[in-house]
Short mmCIF file of C-alpha atoms in Angstrom, two decimals:
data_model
loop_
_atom_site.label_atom_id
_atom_site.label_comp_id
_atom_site.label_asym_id
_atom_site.label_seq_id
_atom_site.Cartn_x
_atom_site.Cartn_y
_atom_site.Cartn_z
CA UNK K 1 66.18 53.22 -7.68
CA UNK K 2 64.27 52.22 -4.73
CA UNK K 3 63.06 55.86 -4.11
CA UNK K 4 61.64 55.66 -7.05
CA UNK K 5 60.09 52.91 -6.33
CA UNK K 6 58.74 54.43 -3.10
CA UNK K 7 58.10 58.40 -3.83
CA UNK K 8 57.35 57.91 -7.54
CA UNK K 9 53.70 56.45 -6.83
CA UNK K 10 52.92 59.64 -4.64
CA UNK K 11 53.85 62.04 -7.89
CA UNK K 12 51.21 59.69 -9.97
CA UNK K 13 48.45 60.10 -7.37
CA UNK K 14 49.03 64.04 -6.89
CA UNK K 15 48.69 63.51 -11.34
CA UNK K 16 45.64 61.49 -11.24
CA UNK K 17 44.05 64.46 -8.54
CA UNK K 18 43.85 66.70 -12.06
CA UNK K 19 42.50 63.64 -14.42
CA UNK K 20 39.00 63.35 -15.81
CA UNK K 21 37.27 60.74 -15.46
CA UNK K 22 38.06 59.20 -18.70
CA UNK K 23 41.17 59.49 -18.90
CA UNK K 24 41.83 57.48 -15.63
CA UNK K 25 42.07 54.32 -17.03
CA UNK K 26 44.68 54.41 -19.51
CA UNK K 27 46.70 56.85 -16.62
CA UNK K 28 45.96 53.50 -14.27
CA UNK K 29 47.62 51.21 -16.22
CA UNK K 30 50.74 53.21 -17.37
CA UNK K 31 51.54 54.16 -13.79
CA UNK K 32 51.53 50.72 -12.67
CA UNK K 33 53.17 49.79 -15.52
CA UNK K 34 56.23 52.26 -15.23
CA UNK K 35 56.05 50.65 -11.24
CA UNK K 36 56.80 47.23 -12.24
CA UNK K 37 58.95 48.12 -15.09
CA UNK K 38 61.28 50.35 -12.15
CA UNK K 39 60.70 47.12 -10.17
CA UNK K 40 61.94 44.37 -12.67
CA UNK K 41 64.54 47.04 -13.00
CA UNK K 42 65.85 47.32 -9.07
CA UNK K 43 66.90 43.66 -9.92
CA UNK K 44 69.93 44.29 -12.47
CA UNK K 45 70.58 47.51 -10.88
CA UNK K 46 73.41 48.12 -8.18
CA UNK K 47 71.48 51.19 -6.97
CA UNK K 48 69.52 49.58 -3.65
CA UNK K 49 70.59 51.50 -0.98
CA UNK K 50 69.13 54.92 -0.29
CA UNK K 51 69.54 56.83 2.87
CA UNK K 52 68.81 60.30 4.23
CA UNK K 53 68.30 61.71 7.84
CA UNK K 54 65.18 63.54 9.06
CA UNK K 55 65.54 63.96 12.35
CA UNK K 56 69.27 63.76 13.81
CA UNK K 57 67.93 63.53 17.41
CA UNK K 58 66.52 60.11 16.86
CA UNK K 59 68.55 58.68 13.84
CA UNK K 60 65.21 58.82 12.56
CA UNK K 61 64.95 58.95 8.32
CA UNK K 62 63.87 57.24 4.81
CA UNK K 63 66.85 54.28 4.85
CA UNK K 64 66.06 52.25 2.12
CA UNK K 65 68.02 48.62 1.57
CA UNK K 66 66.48 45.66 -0.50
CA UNK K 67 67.23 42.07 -0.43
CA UNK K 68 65.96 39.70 -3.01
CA UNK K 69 63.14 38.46 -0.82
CA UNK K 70 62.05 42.65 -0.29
CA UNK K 71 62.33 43.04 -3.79
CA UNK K 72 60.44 39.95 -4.65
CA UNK K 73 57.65 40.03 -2.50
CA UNK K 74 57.37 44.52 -4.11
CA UNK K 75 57.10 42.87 -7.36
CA UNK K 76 54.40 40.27 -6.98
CA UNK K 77 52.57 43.14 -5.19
CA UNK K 78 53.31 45.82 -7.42
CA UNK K 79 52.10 43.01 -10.82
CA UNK K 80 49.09 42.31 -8.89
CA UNK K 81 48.38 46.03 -8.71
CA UNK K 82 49.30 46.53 -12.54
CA UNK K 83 46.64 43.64 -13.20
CA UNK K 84 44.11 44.65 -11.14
CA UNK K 85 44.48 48.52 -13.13
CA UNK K 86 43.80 46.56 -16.42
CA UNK K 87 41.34 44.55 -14.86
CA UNK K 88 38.75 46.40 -13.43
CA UNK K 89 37.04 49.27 -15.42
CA UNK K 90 34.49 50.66 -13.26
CA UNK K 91 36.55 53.36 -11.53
CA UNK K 92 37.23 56.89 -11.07
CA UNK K 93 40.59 58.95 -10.24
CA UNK K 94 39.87 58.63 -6.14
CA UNK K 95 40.06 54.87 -6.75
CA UNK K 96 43.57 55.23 -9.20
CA UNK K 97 44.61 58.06 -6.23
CA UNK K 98 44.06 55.54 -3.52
CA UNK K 99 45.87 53.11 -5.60
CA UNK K 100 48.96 54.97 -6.01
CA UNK K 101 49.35 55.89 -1.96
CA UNK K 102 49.10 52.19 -1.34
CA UNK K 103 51.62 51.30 -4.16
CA UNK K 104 53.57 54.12 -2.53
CA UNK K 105 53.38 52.50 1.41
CA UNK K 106 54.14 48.61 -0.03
CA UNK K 107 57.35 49.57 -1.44
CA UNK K 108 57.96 51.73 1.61
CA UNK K 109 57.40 48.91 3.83
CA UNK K 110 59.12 46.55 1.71
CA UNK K 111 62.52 48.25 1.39
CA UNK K 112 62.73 50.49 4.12
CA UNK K 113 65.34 49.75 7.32
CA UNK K 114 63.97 52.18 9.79
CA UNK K 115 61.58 50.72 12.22
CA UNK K 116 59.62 53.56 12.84
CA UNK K 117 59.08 54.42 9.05
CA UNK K 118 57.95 50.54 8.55
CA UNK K 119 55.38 51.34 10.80
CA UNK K 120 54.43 54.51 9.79
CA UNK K 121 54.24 52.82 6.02
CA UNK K 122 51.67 49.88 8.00
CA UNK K 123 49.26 52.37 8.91
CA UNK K 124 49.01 54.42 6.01
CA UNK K 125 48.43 51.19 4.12
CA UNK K 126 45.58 51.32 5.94
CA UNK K 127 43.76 54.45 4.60
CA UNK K 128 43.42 53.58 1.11
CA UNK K 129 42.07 50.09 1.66
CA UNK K 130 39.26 51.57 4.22
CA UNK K 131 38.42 54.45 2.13
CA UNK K 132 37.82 52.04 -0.80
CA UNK K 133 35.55 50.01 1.58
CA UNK K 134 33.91 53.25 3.21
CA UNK K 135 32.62 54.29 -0.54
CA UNK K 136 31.42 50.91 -1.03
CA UNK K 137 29.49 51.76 1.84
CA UNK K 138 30.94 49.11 4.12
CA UNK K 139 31.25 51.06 7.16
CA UNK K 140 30.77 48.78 9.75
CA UNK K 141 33.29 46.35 7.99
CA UNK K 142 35.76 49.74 7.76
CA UNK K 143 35.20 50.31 11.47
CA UNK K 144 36.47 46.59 12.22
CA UNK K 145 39.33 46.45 9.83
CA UNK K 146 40.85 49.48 11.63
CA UNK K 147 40.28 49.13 14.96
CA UNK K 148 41.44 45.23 14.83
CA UNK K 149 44.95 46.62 12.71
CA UNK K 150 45.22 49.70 14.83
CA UNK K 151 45.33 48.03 18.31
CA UNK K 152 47.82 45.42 16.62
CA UNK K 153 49.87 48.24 15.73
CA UNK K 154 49.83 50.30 19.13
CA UNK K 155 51.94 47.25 20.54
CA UNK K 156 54.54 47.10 17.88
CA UNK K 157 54.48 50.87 18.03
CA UNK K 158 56.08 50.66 21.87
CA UNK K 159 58.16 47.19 20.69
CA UNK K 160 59.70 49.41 18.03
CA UNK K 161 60.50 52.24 20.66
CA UNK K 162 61.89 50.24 23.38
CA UNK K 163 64.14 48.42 21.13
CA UNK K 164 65.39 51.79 19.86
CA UNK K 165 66.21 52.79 23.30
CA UNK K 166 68.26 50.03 23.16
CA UNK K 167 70.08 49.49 20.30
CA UNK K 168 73.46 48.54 19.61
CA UNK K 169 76.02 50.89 19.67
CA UNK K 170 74.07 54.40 20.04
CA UNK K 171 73.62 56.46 23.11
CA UNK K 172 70.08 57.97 21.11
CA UNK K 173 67.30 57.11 20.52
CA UNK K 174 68.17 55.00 17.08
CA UNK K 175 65.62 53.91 14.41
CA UNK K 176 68.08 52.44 11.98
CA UNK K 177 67.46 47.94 12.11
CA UNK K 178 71.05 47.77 11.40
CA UNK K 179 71.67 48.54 14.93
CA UNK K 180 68.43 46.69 16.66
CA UNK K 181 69.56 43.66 18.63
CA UNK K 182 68.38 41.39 21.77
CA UNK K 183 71.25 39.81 22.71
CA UNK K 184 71.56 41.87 25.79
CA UNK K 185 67.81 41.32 26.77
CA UNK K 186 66.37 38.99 29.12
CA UNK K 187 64.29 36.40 28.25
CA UNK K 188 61.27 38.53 29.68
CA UNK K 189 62.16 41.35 27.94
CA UNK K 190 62.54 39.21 24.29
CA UNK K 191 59.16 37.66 25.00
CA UNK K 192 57.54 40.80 25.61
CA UNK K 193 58.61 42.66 22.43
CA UNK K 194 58.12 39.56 20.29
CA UNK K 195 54.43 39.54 21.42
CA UNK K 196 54.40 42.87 20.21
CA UNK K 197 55.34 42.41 16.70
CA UNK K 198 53.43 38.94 16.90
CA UNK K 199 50.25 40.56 17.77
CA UNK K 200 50.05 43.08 15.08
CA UNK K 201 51.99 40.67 12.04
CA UNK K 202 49.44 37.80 12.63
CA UNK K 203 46.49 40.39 12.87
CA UNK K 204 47.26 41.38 9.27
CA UNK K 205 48.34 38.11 8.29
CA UNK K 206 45.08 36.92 9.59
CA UNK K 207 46.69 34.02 12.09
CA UNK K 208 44.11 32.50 14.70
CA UNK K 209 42.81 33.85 16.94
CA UNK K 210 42.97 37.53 15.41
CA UNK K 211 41.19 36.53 12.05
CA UNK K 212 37.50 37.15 12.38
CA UNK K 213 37.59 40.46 10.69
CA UNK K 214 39.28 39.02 7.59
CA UNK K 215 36.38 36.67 6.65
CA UNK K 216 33.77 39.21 6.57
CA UNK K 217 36.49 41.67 4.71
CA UNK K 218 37.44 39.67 1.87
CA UNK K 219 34.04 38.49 1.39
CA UNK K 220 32.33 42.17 1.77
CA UNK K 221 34.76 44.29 0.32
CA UNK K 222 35.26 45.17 -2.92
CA UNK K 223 37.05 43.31 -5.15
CA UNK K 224 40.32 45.44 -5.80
CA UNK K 225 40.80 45.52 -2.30
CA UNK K 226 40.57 41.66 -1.77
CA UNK K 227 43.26 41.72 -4.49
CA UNK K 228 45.12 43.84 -2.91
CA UNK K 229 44.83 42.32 0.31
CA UNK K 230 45.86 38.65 -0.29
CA UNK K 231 49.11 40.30 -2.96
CA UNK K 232 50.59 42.80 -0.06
CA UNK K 233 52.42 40.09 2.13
CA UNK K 234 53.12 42.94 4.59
CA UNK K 235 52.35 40.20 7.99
CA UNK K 236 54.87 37.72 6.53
CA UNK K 237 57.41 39.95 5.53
CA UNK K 238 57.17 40.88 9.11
CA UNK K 239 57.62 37.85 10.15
CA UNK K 240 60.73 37.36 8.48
CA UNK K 241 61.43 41.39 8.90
CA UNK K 242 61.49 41.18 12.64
CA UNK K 243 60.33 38.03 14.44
CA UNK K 244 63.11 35.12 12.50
CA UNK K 245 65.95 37.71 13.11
CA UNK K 246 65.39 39.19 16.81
CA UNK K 247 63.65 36.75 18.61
CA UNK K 248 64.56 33.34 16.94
CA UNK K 249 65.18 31.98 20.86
CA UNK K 250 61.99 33.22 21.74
CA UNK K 251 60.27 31.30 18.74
CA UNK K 252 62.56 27.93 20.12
CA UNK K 253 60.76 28.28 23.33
CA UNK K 254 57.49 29.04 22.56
CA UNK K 255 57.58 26.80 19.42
CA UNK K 256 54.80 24.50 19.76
CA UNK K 257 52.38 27.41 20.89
CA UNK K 258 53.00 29.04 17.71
CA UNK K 259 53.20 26.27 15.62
CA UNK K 260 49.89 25.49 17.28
CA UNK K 261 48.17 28.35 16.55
CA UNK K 262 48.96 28.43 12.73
CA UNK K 263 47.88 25.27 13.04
CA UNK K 264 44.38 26.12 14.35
CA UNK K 265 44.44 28.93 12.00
CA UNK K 266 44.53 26.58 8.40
CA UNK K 267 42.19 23.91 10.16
CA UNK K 268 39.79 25.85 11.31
CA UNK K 269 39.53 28.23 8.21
CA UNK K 270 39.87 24.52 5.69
CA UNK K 271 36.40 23.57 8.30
CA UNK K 272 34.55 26.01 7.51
CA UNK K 273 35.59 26.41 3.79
CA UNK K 274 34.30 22.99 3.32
CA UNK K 275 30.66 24.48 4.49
CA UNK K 276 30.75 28.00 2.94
CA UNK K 277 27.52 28.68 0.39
CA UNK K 278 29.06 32.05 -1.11
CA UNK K 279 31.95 31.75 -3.40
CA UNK K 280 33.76 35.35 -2.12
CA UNK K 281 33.58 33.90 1.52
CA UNK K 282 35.16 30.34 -0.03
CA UNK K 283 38.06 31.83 -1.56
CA UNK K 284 38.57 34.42 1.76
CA UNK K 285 38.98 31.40 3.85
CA UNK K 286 40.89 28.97 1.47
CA UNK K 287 43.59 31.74 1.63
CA UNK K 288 43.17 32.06 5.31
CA UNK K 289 43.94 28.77 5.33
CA UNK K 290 47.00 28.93 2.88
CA UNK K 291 48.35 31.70 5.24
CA UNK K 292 48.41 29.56 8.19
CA UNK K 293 50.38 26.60 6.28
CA UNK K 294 53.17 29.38 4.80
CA UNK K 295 53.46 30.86 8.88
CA UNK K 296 54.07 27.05 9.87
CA UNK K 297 56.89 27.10 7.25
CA UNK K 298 58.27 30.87 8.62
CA UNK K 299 57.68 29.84 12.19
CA UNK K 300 59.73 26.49 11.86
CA UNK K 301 62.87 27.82 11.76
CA UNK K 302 63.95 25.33 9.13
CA UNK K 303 65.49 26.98 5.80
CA UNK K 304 63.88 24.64 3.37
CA UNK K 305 60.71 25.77 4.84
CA UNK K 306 61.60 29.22 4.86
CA UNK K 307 62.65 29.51 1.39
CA UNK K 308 59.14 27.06 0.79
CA UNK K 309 57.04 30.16 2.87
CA UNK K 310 58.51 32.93 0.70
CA UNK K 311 57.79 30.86 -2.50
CA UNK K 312 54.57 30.43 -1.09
CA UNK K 313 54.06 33.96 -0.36
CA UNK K 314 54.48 35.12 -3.85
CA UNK K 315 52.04 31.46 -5.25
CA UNK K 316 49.41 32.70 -2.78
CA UNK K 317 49.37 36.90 -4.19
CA UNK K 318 49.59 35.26 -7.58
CA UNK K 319 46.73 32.51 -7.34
CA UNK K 320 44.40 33.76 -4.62
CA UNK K 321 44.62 37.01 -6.22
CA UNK K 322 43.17 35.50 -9.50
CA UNK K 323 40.56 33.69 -7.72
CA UNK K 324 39.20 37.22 -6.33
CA UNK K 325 39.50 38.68 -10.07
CA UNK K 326 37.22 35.70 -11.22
CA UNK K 327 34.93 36.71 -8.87
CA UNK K 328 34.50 40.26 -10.55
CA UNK K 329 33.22 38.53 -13.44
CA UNK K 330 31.29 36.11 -11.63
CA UNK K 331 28.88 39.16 -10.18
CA UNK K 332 29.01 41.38 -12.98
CA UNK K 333 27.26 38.65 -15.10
CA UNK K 334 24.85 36.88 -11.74
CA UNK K 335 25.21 39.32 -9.05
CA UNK K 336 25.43 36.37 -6.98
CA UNK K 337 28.32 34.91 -5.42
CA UNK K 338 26.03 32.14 -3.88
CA UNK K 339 27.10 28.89 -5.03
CA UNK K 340 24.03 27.00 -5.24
CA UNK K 341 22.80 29.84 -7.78
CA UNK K 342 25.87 29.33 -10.02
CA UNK K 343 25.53 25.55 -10.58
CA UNK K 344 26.65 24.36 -14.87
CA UNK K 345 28.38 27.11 -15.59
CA UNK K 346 30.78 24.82 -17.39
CA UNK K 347 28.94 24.09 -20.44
CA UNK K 348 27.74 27.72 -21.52
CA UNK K 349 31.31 29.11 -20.46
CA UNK K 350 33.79 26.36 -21.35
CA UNK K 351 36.89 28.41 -22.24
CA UNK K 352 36.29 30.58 -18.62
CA UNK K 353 35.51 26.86 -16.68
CA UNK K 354 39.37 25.89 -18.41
CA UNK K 355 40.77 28.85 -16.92
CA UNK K 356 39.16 28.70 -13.66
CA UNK K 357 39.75 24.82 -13.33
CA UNK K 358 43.86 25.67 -13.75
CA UNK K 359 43.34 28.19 -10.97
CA UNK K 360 41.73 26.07 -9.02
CA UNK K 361 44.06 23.10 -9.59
CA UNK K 362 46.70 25.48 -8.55
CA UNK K 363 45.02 26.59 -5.24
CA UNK K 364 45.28 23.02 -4.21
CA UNK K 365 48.79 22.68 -5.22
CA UNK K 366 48.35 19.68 -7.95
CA UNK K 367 51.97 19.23 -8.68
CA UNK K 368 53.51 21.13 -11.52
CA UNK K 369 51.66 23.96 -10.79
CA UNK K 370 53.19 27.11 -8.29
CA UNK K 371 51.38 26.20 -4.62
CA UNK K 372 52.63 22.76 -4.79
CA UNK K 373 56.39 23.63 -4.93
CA UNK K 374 56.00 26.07 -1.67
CA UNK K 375 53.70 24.00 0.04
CA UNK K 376 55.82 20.88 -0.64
CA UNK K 377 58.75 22.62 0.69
CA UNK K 378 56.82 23.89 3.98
CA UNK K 379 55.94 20.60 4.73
CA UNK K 380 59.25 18.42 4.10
CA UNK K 381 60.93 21.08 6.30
CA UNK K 382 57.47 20.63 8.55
CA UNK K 383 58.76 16.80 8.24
CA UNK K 384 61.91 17.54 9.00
CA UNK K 385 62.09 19.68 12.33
CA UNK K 386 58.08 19.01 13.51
CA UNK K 387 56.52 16.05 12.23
CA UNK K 388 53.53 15.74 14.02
CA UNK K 389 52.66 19.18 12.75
CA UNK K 390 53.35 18.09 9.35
CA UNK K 391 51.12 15.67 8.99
CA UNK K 392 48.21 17.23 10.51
CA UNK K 393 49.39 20.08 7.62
CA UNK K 394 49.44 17.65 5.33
CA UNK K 395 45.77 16.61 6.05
CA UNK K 396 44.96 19.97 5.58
CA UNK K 397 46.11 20.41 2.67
CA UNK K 398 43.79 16.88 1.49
CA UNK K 399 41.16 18.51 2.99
CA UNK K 400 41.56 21.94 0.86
CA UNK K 401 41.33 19.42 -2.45
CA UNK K 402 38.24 18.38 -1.20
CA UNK K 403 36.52 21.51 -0.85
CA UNK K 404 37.73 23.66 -3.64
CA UNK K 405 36.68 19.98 -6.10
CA UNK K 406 33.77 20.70 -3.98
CA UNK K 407 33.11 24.34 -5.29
CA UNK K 408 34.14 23.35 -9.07
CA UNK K 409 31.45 20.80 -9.21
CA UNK K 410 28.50 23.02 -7.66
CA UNK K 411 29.83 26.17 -9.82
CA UNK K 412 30.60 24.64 -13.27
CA UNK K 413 29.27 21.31 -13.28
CA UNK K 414 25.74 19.38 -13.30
CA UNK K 415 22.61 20.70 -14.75
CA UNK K 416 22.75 22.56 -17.76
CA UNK K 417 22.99 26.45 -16.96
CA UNK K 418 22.49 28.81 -19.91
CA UNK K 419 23.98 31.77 -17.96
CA UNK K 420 27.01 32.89 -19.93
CA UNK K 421 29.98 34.98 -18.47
CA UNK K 422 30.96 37.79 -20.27
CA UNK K 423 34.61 39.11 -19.95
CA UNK K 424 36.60 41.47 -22.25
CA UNK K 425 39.31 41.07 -24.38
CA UNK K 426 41.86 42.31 -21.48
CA UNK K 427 40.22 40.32 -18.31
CA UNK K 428 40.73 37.39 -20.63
CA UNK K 429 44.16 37.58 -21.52
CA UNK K 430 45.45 38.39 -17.79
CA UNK K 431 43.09 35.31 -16.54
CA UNK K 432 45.10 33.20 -19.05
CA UNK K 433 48.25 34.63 -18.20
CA UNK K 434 47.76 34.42 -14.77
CA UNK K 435 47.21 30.51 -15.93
CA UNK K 436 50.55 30.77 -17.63
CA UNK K 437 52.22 31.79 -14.62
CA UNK K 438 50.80 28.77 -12.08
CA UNK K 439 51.83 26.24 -14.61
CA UNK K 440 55.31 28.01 -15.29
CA UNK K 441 56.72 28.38 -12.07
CA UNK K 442 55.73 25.21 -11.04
CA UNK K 443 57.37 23.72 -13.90
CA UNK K 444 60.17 25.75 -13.54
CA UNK K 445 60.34 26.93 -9.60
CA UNK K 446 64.14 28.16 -9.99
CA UNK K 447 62.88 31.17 -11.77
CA UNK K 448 62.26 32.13 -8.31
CA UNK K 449 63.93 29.95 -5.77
CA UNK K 450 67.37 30.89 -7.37
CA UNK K 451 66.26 34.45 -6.15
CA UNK K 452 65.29 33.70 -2.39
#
């Protein structure tokens, strides 16, 4: 099943080479479709292990094995994907192509348990997203993207090789994670390789001091690929992939410095959130922000926190996501994201203003709705093994209220604005269900913590 899951996406976008324009969009959806369907599926199925060697020398080959976490985060990524197909209308078959490859490289990543295919999976993630921004004609902002994940990657290129040199029980070269292990290291060595997987996981993530190019990114790029971007948890899965497993004395030692720095990360994104004019730039660092509190759940080696990060994972694809699928419609009827331009929006639009003020309510985790439950979690365990770093969180997380109320009041409230936002039937119906979704699984959070 989780080939499928993994080659099947590469037979669509070969397909969609040989489409015509108009019949892309209906192709769009049922390939994503069939994606999640095969996804939802993985999870009653007993078929989640998949191996086969490519080269002997190395041990090197697509292994394939999926937790619950794997398969969870590949389904949040894989819905997001199926929305954003139904969502967005303005595209031809290179855009459904590149969206099919990068379907293709999240599963890859997600389920595979060779090191060296994991990375090869990270890069070509890349090539989609900077094509996309390349025909946008964002060069410049293409140019940083890559060379920002590329050098990330060059380091936990060699981390990946020297820990295959080493690994358990071989006398090759071995690829397989089953076998990877540090015991035998010294603490030199551990630190080392964990600052190879750290640079590269919280360049992607974005983590300060490696987040610059994600502000201009999110805000710049088009809006499919912000999507994408905040659904494909690819840095914290790495986190947990790599970093919690291998090098969970490394983290002990070095735990205030990292704690620190993801820290930094959701202040200093929250600070300048709270003076951001355009509403594409507000949203990129709100979830920069959001990322930094999850990595202070993943990085505090406390389980309640842990299972609070991966919860939070999948409330941040789900509502930062939506936020960036607002925006569509927010251009496509001002072709402004600049928030003094957008002010009473609320009283021409008040069945859009409903929907965005649940979103919004969500992004600041009011209880009962899905950020609250992860975010409460992060910070109890926060409470529980680092206090001092939980309530400066904590503060944070006031401070995120205060900005994003902020934003609502400028955007939808004030002076009467006869501007009206037009969205279709569909964009409609997923913004509501979307809504559905915040207010269900925070609700009802075992749906998914029974799961992690």
């Amino acid at each position: 099943m989780l080939s499928y899951l993994v080659f099947l996406p590469l037979l669509f976008a070969i397909f969609a080479y040989f489409l015509n324009d108009k019949s892309v969009k209906i192709n769009a959806v049922i390939f994503s479709l069939i994606i999640v369907i095969l996804n939802i599926y993985a999870f009653i199925s007993n078929d989640l292990r998949f191996a086969y060697t490519l080269i002997n020398t190395i041990n090197f080959g697509i292994i394939l094995d999926a937790n619950n976490i794997a398969l969870l985060l590949a389904l949040v990524a894989n819905f997001m994907l199926f929305i954003s197909m139904c969502f967005f209308d303005d595209y031809k078959k290179d855009f459904l192509i590149c969206a099919m490859i990068l379907s293709s490289c999240m599963n890859g990543l997600f389920f595979t348990n060779d090191a060296l295919l994991f990375y090869i999976f990270w890069e070509v993630s890349l090539l989609p997203l900077l094509y996309l921004m390349l025909k946008h004609n964002q060069a410049v902002l293409a140019k940083r993207f890559f060379i920002f994940a590329f050098l990330g990657s060059i380091l936990m290129l060699l981390s990946i090789i020297y820990l295959a040199l080493n690994s358990f029980n071989s006398s090759i070269m071995n690829f397989n994670m089953a076998y990877f292990s540090t015991s035998s290291f010294t603490m030199k060595e551990k630190t080392l390789l964990f600052l190879g997987f750290f640079l590269a996981f919280i360049i992607k993530a974005p983590i300060f001091p490696m987040h610059s190019w994600a502000i201009k990114t999110y805000d710049k790029a088009p809006n499919f690929v912000s999507v994408m971007l905040v659904a494909f948890k690819m840095a914290p899965f790495g986190f947990l992939k790599f970093l919690v497993p291998l090098f969970a004395d490394v983290i002990a030692q070095y735990h205030n410095i990292i704690l620190s720095l993801c820290l930094i990360s959701a202040l200093y994104a929250a600070l300048l959130a709270a003076s951001a004019k355009n509403y594409k730039e507000l949203c990129a660092l709100s979830s920069i922000s959001h990322i930094g509190i999850l990595s202070l759940g993943v990085f505090s080696l406390n389980q309640i926190a842990i299972t609070g990060a991966v919860f939070y994972m999948i409330a941040h694809a789900i509502v930062s996501g939506a936020m960036f699928l607002f925006a569509d419609i927010i251009y496509k009827n001002t072709k402004t994201y600049e928030l003094d331009k957008l002010k009473g929006l609320a009283f021409a639009n008040p069945k859009l203003s409903l929907v965005f003020g649940i979103l919004l309510f969500s992004s600041i985790s009011l209880p009962l709705t899905i950020n609250f439950v992860g975010e409460f979690m992060v910070l109890y365990g926060l409470f529980e093994n680092a206090r001092i770093y939980g309530i400066i969180a904590t503060f944070i997380v006031v401070l995120g209220a205060i900005y994003m109320l902020k934003m609502f009041r400028e955007c939808f409230l004030g002076q009467d604005n006869k501007l009206i936002l037009k969205a279709n039937l569909y964009q409609k119906i997923i913004l509501g269900f979307l809504c559905f979704l915040c207010v269900l699984l925070g609700v009802v959070p075992n749906l998914i913590l029974e799961l992690i």
